[in-house]
CSV table of N, CA and C in Angstrom, one decimal:
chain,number,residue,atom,x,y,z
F,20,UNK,N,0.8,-1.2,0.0
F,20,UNK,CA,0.0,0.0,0.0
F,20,UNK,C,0.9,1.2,0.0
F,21,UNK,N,0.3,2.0,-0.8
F,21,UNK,CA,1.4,3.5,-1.0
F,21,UNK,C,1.0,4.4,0.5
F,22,UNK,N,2.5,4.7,0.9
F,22,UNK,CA,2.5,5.6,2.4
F,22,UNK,C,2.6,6.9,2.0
F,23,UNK,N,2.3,8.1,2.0
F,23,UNK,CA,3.0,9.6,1.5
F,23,UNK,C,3.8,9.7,2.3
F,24,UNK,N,4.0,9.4,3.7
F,24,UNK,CA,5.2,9.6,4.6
F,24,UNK,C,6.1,8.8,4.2
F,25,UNK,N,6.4,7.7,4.0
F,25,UNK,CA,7.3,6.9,3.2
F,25,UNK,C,8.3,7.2,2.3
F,26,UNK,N,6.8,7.8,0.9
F,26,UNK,CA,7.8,8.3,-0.1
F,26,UNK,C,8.3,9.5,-0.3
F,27,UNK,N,8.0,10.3,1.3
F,27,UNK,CA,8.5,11.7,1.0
F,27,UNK,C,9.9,11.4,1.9
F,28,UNK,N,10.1,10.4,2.7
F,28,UNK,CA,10.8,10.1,3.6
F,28,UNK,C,12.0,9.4,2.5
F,29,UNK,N,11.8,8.4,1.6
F,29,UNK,CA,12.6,8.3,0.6
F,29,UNK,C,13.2,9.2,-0.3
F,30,UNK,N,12.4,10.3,-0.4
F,30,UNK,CA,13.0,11.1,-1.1
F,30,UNK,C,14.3,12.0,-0.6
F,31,UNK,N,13.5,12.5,0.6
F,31,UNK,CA,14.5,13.1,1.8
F,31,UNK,C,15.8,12.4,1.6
F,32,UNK,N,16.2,10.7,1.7
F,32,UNK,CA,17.2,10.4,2.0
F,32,UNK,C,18.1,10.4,0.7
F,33,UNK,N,17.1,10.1,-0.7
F,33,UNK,CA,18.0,10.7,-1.7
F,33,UNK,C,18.7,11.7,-1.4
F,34,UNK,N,17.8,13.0,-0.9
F,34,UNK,CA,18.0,14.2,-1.4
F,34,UNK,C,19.3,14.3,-0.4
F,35,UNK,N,19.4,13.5,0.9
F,35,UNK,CA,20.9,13.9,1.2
F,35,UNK,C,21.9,12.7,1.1
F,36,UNK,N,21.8,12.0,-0.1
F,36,UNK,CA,23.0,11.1,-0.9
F,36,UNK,C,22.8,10.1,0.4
F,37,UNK,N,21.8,10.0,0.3
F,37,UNK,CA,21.6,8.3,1.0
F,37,UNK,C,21.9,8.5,2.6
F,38,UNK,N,21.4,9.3,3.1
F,38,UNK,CA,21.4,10.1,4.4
F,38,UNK,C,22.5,10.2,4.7
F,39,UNK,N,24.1,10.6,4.0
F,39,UNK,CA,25.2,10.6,4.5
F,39,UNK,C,25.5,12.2,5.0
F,40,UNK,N,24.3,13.2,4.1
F,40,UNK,CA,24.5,14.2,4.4
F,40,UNK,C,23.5,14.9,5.6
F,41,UNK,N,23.2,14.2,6.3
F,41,UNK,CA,21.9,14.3,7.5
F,41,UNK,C,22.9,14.5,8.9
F,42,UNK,N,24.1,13.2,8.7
F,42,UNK,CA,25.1,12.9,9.7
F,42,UNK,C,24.8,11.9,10.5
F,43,UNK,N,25.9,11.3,11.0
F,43,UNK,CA,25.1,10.0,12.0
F,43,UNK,C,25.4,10.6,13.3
F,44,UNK,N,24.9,9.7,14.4
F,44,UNK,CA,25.4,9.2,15.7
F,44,UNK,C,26.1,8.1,15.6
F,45,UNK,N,27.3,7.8,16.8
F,45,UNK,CA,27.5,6.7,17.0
F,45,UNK,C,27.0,6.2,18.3
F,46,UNK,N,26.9,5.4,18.5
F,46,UNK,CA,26.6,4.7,20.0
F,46,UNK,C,26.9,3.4,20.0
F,47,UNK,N,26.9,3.2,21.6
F,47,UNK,CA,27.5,2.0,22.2
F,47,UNK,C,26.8,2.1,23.3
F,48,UNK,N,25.8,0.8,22.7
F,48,UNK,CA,25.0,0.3,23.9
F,48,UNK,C,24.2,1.0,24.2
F,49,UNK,N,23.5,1.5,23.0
F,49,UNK,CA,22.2,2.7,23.2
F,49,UNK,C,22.3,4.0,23.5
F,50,UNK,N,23.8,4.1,23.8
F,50,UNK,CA,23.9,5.6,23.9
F,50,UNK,C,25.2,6.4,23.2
F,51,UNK,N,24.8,7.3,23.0
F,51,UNK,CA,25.4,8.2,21.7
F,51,UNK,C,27.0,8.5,22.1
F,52,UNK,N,27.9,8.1,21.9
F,52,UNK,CA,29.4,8.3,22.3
F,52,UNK,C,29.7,9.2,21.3
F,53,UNK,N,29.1,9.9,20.1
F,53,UNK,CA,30.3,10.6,19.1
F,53,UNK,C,28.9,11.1,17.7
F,54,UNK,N,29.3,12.2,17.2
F,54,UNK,CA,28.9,12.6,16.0
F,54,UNK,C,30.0,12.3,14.5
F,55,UNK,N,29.0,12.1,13.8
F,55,UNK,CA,30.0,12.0,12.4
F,55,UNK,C,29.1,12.9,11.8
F,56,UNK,N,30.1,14.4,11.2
F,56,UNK,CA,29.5,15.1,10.1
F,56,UNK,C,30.6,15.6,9.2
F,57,UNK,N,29.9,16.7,8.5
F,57,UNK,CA,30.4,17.2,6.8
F,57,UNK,C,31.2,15.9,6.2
F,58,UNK,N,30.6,15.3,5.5
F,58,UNK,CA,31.1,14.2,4.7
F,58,UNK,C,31.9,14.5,3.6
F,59,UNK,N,33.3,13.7,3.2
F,59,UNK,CA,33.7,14.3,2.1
F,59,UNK,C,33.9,12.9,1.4
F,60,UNK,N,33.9,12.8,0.3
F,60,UNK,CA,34.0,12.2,-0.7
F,60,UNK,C,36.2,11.2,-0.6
F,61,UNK,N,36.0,10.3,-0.6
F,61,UNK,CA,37.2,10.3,-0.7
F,61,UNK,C,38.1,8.6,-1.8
F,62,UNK,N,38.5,8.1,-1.7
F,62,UNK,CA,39.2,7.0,-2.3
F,62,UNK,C,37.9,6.4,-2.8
F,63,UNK,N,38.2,5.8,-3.8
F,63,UNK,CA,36.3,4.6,-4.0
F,63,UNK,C,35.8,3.9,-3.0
F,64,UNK,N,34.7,4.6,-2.5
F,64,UNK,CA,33.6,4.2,-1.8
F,64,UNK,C,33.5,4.4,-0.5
F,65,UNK,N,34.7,5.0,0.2
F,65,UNK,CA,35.4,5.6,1.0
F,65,UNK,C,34.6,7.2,1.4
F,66,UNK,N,33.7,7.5,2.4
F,66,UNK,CA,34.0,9.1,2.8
F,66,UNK,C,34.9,9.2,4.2
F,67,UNK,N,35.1,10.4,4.2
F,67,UNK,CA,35.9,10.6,5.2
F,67,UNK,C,34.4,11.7,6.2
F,68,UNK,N,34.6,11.8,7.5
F,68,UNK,CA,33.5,12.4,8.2
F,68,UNK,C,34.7,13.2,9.5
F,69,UNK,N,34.1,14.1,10.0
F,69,UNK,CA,34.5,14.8,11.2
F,69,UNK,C,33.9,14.2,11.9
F,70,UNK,N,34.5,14.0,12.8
F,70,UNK,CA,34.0,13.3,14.3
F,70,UNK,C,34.2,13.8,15.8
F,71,UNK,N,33.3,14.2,16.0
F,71,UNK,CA,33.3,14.5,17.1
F,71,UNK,C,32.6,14.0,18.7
F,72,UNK,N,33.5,13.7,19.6
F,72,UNK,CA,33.2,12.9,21.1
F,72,UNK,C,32.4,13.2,21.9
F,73,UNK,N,31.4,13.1,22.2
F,73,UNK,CA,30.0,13.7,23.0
F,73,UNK,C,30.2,13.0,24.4
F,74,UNK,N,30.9,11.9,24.2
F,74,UNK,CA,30.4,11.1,25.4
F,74,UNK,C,31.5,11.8,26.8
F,75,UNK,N,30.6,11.3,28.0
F,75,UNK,CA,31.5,12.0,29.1
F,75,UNK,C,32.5,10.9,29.9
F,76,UNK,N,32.7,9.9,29.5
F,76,UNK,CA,33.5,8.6,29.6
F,76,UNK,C,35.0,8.9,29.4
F,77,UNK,N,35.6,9.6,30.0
F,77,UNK,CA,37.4,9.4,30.3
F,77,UNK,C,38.1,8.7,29.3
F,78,UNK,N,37.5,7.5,30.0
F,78,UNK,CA,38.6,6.5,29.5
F,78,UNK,C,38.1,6.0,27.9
F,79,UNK,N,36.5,6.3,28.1
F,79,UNK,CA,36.3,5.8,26.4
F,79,UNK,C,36.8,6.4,25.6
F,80,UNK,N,36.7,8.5,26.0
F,80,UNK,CA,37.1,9.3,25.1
F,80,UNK,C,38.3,8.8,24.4
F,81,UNK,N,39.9,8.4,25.3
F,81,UNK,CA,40.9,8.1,25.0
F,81,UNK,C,40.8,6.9,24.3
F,82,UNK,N,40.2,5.9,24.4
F,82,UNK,CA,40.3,4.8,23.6
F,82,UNK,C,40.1,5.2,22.3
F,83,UNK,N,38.9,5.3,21.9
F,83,UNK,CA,38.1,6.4,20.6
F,83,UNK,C,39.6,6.8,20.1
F,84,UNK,N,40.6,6.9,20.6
F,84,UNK,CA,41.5,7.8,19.6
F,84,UNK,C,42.6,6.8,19.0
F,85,UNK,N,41.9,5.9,19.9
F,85,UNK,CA,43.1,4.3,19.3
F,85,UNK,C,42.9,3.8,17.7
F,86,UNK,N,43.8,3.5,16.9
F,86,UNK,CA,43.0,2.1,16.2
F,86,UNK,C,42.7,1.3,16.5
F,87,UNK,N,43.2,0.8,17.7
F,87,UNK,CA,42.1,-0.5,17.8
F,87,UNK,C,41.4,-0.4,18.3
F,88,UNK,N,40.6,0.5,19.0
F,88,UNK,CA,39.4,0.6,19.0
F,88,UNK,C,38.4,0.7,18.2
F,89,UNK,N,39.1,0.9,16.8
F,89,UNK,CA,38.3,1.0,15.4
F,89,UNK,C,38.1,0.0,14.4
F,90,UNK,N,39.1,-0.9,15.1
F,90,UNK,CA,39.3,-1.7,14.4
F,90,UNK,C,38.7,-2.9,15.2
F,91,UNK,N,37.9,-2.8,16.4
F,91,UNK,CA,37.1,-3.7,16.8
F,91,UNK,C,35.9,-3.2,17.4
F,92,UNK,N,35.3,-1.8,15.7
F,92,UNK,CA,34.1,-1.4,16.0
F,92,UNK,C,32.9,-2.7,16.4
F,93,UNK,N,32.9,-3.8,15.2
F,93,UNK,CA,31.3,-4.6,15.4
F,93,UNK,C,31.9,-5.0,17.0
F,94,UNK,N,32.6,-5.9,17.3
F,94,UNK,CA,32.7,-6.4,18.8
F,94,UNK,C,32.3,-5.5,19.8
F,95,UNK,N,32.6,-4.5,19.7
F,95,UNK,CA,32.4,-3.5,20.7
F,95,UNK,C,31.0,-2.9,20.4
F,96,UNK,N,30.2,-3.2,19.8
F,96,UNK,CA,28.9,-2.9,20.1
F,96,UNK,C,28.6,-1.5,19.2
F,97,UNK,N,29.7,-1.2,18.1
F,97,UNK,CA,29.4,0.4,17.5
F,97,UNK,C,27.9,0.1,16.3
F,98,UNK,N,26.8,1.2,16.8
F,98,UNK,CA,26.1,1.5,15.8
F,98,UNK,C,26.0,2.3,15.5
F,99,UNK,N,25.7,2.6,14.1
F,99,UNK,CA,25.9,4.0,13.2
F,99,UNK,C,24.7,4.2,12.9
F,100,UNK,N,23.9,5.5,13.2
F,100,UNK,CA,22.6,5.9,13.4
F,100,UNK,C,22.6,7.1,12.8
F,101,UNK,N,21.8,7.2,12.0
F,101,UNK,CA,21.6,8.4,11.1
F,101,UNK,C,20.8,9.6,12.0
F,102,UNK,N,21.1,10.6,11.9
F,102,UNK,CA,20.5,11.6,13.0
F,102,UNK,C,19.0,12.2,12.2
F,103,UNK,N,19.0,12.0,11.2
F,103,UNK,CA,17.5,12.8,11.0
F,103,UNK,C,16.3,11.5,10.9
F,104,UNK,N,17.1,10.4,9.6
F,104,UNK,CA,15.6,9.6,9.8
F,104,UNK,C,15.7,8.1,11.2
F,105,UNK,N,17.2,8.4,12.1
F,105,UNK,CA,17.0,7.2,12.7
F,105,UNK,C,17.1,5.8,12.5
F,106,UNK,N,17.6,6.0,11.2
F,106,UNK,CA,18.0,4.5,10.8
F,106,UNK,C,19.3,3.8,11.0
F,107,UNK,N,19.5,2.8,10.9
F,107,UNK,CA,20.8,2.2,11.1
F,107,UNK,C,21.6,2.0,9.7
F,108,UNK,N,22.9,2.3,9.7
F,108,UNK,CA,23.6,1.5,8.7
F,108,UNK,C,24.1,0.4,9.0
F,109,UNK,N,23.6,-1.2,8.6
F,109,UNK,CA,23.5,-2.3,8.6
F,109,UNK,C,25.3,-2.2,8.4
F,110,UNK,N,25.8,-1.7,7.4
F,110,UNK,CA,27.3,-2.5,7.2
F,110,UNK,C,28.3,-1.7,6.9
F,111,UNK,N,28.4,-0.4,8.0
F,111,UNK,CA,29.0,0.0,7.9
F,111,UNK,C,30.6,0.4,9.0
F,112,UNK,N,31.2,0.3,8.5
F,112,UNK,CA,32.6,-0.1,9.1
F,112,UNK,C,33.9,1.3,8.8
F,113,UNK,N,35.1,1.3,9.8
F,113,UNK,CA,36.3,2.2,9.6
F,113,UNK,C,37.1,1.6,9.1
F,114,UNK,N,38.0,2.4,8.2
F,114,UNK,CA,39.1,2.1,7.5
F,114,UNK,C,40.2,1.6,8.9
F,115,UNK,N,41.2,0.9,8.3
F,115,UNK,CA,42.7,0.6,9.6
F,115,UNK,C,44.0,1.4,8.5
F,116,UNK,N,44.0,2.2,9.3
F,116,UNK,CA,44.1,3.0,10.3
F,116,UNK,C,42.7,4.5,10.2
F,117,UNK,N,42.0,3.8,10.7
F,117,UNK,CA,40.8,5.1,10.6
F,117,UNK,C,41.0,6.6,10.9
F,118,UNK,N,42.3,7.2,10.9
F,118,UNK,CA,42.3,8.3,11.1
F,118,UNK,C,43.1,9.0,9.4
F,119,UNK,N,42.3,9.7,8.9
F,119,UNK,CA,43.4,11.0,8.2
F,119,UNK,C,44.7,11.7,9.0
F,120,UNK,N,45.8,12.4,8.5
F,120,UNK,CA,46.3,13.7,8.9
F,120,UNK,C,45.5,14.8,9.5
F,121,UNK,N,44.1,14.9,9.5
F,121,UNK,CA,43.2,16.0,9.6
F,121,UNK,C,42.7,15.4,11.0
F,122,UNK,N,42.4,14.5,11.4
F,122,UNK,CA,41.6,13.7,12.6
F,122,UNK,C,39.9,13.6,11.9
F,123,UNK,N,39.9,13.5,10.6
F,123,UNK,CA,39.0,12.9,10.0
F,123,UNK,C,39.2,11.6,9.9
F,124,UNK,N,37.4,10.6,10.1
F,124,UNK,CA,37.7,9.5,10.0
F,124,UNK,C,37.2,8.8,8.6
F,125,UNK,N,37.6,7.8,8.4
F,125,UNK,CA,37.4,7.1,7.5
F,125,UNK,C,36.6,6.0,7.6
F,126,UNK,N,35.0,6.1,6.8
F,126,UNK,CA,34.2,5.0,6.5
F,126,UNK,C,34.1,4.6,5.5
F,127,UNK,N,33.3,3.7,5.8
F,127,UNK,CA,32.4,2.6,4.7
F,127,UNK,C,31.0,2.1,4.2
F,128,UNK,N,30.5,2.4,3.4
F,128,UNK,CA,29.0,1.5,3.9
F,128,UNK,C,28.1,2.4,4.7
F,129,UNK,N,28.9,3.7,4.8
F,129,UNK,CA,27.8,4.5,5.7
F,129,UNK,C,26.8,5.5,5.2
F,130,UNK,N,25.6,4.5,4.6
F,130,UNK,CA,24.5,4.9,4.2
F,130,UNK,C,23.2,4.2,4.2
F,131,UNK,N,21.7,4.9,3.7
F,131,UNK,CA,21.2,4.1,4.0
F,131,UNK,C,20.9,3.4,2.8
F,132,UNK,N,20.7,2.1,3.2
F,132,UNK,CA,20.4,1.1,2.3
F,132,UNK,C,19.0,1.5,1.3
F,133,UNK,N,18.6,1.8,0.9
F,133,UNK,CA,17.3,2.2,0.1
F,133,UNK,C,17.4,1.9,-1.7
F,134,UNK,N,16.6,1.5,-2.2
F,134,UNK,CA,16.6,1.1,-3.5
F,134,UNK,C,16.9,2.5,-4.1
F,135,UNK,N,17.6,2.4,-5.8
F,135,UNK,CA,17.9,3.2,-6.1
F,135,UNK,C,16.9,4.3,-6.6
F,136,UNK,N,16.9,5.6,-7.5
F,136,UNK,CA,15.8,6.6,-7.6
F,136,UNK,C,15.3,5.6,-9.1
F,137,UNK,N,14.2,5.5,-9.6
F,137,UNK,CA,13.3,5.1,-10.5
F,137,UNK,C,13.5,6.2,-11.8
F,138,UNK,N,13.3,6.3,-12.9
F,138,UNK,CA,12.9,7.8,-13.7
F,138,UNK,C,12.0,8.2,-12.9
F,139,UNK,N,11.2,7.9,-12.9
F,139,UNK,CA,10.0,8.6,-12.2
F,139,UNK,C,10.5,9.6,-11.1
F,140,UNK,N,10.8,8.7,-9.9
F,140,UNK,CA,11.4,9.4,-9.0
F,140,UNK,C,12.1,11.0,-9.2
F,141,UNK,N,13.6,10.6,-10.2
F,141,UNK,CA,14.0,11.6,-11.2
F,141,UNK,C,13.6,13.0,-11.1
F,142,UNK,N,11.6,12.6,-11.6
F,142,UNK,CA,11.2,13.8,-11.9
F,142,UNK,C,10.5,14.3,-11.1
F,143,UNK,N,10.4,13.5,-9.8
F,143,UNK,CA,9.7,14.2,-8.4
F,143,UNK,C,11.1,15.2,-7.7
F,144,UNK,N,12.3,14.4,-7.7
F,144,UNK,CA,13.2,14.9,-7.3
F,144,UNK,C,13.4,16.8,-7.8
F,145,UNK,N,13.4,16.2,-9.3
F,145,UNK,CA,13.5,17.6,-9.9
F,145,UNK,C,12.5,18.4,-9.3
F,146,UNK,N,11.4,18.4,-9.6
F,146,UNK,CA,10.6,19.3,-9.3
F,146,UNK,C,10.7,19.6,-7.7
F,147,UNK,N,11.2,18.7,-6.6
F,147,UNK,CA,11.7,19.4,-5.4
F,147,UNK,C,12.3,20.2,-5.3
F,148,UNK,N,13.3,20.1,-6.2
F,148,UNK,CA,14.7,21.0,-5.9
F,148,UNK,C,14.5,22.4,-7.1
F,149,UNK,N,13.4,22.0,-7.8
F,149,UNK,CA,13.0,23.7,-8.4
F,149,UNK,C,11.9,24.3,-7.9
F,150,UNK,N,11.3,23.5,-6.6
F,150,UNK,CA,10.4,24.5,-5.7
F,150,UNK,C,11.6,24.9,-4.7
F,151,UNK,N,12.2,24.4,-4.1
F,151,UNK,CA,13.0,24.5,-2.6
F,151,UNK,C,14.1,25.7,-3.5
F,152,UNK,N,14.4,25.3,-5.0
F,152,UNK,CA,14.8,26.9,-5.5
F,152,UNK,C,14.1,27.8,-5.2
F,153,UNK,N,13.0,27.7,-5.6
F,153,UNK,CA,12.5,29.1,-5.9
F,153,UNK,C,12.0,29.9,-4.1
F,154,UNK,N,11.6,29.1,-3.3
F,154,UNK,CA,10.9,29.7,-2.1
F,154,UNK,C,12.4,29.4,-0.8
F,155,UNK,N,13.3,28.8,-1.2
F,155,UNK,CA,14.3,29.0,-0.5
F,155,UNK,C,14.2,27.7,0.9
F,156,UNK,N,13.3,27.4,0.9
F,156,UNK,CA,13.2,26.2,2.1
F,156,UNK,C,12.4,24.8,1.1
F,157,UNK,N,13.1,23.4,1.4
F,157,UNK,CA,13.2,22.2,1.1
F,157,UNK,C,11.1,22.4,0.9
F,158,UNK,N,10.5,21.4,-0.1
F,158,UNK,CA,9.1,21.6,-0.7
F,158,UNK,C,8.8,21.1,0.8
F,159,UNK,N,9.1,19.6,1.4
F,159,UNK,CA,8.7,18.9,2.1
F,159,UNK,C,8.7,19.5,3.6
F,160,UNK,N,9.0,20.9,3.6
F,160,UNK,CA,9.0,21.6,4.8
F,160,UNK,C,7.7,22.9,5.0
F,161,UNK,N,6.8,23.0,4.1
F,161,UNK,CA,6.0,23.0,3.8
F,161,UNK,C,5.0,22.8,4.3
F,162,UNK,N,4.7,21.2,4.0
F,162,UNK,CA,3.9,20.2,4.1
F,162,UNK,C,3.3,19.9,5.6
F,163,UNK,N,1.9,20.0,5.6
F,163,UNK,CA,1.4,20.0,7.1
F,163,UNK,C,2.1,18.7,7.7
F,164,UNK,N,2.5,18.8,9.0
F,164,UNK,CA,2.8,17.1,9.7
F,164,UNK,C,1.4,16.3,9.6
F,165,UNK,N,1.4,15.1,9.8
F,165,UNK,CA,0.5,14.0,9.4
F,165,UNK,C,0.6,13.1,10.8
């Protein structure tokens, strides 16, 4: 059955390249230890993200700066949670050695899984992004809540 919340919710996550540009949380064990944002593009299939440590844990803060703490994200319980729609990324993982020269990190797989855009889609897309031209704020912001 067709949802309008669904497919405006699909589109949203197009519209930020597969919610990478939304930002995640990380957490461990339900609670939020770190932000990943401004995404950049980097090696194939590779972005790199700014990361920043929220949590008030000492000793986690310092580990977080290890590789191997990165490198035994799934064991340790890391999940990567998109901050606007809440979703998880199923398979997404850090490069070894996860740090840049910048203290940017390096992921993978950090997006959300969603089928690709249709033509169709295409031309809903377009016509979003030549209203949110013209009036300056996203069409879907607009739109009464439901």
């Amino acid at each position: 059955m067709f949802s309008f919340n669904r497919c405006t919710q699909t589109l949203r996550i197009w519209e930020s390249n597969y919610g990478r540009d939304a930002g995640w949380n990380i957490e461990q064990h339900g609670a939020v230890i770190a932000t990943l944002s401004d995404p950049q593009p980097g090696d194939m299939f590779w972005d790199h993200y700014r990361i920043d440590i929220v949590t008030d844990d000492e000793r986690l803060r310092a580990e977080m700066g290890t590789d191997e703490f990165w490198l035994n994200a799934e064991s340790a319980g890391l999940v990567f949670r998109n901050r606007v729609f809440g979703e998880v990324a199923k398979n997404a993982f850090p490069s070894h050695p996860p740090f840049d020269t910048d203290g940017r990190i390096h992921m993978r797989a950090l997006y959300l899984d969603i089928r690709p855009p249709m033509p169709w889609d295409w031309l809903l897309l377009y016509f979003r992004r030549r209203t949110a031209d013209k009036t300056g704020e996203p069409s879907d912001a607009r739109e009464s809540p439901s």
